[in-house]
Short mmCIF file of C-alpha atoms in Angstrom, two decimals:
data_model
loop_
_atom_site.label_atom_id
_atom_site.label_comp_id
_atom_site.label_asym_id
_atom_site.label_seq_id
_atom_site.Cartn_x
_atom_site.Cartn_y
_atom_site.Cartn_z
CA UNK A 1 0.00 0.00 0.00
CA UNK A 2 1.18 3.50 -0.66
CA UNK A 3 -0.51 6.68 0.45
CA UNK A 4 -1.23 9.49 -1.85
CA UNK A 5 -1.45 13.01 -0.98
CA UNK A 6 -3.15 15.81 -2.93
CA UNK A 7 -2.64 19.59 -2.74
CA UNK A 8 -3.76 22.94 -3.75
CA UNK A 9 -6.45 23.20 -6.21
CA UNK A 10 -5.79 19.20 -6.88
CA UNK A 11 -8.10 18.44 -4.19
CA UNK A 12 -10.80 20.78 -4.94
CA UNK A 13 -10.39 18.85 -8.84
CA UNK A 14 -10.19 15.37 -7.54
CA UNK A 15 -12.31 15.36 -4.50
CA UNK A 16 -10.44 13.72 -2.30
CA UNK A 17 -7.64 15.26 0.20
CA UNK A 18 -5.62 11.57 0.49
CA UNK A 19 -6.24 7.74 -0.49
CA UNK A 20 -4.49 5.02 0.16
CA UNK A 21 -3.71 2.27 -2.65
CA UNK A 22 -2.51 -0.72 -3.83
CA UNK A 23 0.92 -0.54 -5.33
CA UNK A 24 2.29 -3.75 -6.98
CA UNK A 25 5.61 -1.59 -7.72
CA UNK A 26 6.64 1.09 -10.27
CA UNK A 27 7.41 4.40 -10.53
CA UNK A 28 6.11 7.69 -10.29
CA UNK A 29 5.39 7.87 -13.82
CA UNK A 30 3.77 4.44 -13.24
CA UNK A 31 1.52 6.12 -10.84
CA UNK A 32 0.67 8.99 -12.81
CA UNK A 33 -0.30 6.90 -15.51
CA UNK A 34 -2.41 4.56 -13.72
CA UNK A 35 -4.40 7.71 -11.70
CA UNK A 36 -5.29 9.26 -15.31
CA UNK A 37 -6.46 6.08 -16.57
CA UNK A 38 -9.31 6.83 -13.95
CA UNK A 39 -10.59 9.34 -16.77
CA UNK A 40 -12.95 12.59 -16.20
CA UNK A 41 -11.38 15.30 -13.77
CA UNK A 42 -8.49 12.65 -13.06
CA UNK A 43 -7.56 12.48 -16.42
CA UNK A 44 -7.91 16.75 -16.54
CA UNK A 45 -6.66 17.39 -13.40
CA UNK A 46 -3.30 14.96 -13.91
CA UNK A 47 -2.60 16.07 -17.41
CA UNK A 48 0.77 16.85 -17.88
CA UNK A 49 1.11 21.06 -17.15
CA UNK A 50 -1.20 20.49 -14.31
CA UNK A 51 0.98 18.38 -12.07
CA UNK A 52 4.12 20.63 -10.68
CA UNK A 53 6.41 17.51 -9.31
CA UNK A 54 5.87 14.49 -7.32
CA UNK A 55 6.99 13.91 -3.38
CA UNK A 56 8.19 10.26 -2.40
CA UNK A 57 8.81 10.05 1.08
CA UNK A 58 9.07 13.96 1.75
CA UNK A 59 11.71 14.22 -1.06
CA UNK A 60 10.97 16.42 -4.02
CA UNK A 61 11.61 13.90 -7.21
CA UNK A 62 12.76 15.54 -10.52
CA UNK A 63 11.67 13.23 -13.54
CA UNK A 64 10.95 9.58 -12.72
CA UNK A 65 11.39 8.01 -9.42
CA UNK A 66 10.94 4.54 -8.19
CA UNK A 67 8.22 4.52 -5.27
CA UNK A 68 8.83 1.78 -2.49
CA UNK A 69 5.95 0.30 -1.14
CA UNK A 70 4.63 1.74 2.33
CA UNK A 71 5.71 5.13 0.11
CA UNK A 72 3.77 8.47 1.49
CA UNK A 73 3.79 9.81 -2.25
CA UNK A 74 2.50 13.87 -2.39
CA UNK A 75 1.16 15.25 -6.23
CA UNK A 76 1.86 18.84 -6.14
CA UNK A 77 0.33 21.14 -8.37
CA UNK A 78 2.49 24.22 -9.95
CA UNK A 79 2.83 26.46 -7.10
CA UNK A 80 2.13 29.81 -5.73
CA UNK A 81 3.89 30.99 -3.00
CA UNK A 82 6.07 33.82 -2.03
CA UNK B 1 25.83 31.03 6.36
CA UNK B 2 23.92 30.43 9.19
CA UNK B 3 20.98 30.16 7.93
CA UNK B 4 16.81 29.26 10.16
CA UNK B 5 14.16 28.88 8.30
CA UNK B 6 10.21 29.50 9.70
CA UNK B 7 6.73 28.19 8.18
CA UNK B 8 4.70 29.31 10.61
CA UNK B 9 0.78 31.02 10.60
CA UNK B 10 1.89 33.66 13.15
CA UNK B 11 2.49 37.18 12.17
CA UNK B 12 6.27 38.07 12.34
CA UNK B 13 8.22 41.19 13.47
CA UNK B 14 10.72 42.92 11.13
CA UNK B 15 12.65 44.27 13.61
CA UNK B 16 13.02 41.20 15.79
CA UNK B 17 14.03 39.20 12.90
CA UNK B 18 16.57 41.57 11.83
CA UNK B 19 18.08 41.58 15.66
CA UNK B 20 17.93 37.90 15.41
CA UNK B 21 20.17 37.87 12.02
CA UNK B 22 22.07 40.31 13.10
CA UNK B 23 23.09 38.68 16.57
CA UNK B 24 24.01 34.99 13.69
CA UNK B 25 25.86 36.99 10.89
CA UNK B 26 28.69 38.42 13.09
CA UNK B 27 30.18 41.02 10.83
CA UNK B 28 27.63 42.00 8.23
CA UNK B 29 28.20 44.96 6.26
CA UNK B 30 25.09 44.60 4.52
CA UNK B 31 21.55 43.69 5.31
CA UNK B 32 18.78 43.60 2.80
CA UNK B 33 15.04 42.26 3.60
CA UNK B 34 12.29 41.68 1.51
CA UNK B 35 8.45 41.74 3.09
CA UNK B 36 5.52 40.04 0.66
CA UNK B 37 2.31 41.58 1.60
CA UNK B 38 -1.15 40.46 0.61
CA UNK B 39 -2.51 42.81 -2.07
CA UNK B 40 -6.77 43.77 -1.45
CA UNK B 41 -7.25 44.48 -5.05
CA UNK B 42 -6.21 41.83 -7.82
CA UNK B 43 -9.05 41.69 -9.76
CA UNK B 44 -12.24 43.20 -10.02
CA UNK B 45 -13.71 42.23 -6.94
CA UNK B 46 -11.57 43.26 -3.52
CA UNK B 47 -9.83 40.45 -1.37
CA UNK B 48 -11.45 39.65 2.00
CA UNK B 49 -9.00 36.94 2.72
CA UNK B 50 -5.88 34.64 1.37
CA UNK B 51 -5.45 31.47 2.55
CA UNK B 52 -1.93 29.64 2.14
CA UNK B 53 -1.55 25.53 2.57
CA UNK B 54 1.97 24.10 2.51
CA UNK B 55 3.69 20.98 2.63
CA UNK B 56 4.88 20.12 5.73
CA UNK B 57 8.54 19.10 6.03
CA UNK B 58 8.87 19.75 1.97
CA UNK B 59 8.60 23.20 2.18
CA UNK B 60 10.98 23.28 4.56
CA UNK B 61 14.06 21.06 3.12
CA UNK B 62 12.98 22.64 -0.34
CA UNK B 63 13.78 26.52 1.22
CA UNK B 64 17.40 25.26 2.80
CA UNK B 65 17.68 23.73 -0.83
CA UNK B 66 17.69 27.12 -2.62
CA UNK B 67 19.02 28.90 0.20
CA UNK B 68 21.92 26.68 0.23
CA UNK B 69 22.33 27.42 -3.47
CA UNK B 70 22.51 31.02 -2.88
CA UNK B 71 25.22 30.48 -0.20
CA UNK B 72 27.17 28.31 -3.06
CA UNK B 73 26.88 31.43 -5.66
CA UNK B 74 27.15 34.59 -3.09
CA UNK B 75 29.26 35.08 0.24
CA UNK B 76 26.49 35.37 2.38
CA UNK B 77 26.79 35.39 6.35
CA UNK B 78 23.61 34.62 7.32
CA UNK B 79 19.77 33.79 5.86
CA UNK B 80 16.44 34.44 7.74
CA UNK B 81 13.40 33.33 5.72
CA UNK B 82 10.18 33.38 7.52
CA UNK B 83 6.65 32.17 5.29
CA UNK B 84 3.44 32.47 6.98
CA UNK B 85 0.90 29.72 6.19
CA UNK B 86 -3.41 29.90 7.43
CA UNK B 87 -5.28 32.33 7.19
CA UNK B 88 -4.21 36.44 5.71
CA UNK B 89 -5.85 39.75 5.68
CA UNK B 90 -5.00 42.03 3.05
CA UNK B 91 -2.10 44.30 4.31
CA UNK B 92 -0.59 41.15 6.33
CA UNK B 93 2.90 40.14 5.31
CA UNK B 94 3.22 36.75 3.78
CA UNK B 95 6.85 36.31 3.33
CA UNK B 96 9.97 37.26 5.17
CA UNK B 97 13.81 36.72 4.11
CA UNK B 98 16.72 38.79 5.41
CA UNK B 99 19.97 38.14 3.86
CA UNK B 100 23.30 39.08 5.64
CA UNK B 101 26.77 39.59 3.89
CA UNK B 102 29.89 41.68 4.31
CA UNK B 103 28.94 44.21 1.17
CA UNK B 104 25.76 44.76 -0.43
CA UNK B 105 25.62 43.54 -3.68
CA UNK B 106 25.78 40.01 -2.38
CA UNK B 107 22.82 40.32 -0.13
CA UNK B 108 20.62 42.76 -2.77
CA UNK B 109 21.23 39.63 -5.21
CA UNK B 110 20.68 36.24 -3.01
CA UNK B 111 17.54 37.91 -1.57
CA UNK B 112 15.97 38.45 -5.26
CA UNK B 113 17.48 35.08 -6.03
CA UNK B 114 15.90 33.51 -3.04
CA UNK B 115 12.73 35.06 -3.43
CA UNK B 116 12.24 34.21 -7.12
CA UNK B 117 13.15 30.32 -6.42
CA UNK B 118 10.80 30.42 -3.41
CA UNK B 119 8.05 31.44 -5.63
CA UNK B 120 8.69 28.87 -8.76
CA UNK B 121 9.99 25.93 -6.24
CA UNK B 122 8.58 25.65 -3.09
CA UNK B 123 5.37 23.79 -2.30
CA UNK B 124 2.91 26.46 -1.47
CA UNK B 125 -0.43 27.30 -2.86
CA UNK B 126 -2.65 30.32 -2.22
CA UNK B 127 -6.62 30.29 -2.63
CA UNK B 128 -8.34 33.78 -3.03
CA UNK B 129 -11.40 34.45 -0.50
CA UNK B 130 -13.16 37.99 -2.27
CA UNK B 131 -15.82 39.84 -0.57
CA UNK B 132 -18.55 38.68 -2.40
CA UNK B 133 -17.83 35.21 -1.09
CA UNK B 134 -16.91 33.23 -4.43
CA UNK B 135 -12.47 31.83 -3.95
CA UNK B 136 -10.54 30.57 -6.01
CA UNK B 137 -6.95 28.68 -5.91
CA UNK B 138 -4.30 31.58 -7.90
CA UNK B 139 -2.75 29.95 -10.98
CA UNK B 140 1.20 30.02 -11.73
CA UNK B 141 2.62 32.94 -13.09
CA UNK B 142 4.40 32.33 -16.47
CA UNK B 143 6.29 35.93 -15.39
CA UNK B 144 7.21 33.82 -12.06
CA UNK B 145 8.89 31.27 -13.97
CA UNK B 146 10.42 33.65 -16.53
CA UNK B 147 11.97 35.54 -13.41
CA UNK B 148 13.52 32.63 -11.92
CA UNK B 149 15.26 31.74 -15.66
CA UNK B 150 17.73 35.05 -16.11
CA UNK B 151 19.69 33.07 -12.98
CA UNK B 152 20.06 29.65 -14.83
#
């Protein structure tokens, strides 16, 4: 099991603030691609220029990243602070 | 550099902060501090409120990431950056960061450096409250991203 975390205006989008899944192995593209495969506002709300960077374990990961199970994986939208 | 780092929803105090870098950088020639403040007007309809989440821990090793790149292009004695999180009133300051160093032009730079990575890099997201009760989350400035580009 993994847990996945959503932020920003990816939670309004998706509905959901966390969920916990299944995760027979992979990566974080892996992951992206099986979240979008849920279609509708996933799909949307996933597609590439919407998602900023992935999180595995608290650590920001630039391009693609193997996630270990038990993983706390966050999906960040592009962000806005400052 | 020494260098603290604060995401925190309380208000903070310019002048204690400055005291506080000033008692870490030792010999600092030069101080220069930048305050964010939450605009009322951005649009058509006036701001009642901002609210600012954050990712806890992230934010934090992500700011002593690009602070720590700063330190590796500018001789910098000491860093205060200070981010409020919650719940902001118009006027309210958002975003601290002092930058100590023995002559100015290191300090000037690292704090615009700092402050334009902060903006592109680190996890925060604002939503918009407005008076007449509709919010929104605030999209990502293209101009945001094209700042942080004349340093690469």
């Amino acid at each position: 099991m993994i847990l996945v975390r959503y932020f920003g205006v990816l939670k309004d989008k998706l509905g959901l603030e966390q969920e916990r899944l299944d995760w027979p192995g992979g990566t974080t593209r892996d992951l992206l691609t099986l979240l979008r495969a849920r279609g509708g506002d996933w799909e949307q709300g996933l597609a590439p220029g919407q998602v900023f960077r992935l999180v595995v374990n608290q650590a920001i990961v630039r391009g693609d990243a193997e996630i270990p199970a038990d993983a706390e994986v966050g999906i960040l939208p592009p962000v806005t602070g400052g | 550099m020494q260098l603290s780092i604060s995401v925190t929803q309380a208000a903070f105090d310019l002048a204690v902060e400055e005291a506080r870098l000033a008692a870490e950088a030792g010999d600092a020639g030069a101080v220069v501090a930048f305050v964010g403040r939450v605009r009322g007007q951005d649009g058509p309809v006036a701001l009642a409120s901002l609210f600012l989440e954050h990712y806890p821990g992230v934010t934090e090793s992500e700011i002593a990431r690009i602070a720590g790149e700063a330190a590796a292009r500018w001789p910098l004695l000491a860093c205060r950056v200070v981010h409020r999180v919650g719940h902001l009133l118009p006027g309210e300051g958002i975003v601290l960061v002092l930058m100590a160093s023995s002559h100015r032009q290191a300090a000037f730079c690292a704090a615009e450096f700092l402050m334009d990575y902060l903006k592109t890099q680190a996890p925060f997201w604002k939503r918009e409250c407005f008076v007449d009760g509709s919010q929104h989350w605030v999209e990502a400035k293209a101009t945001d991203d094209d700042a942080c580009l004349r340093w690469s």
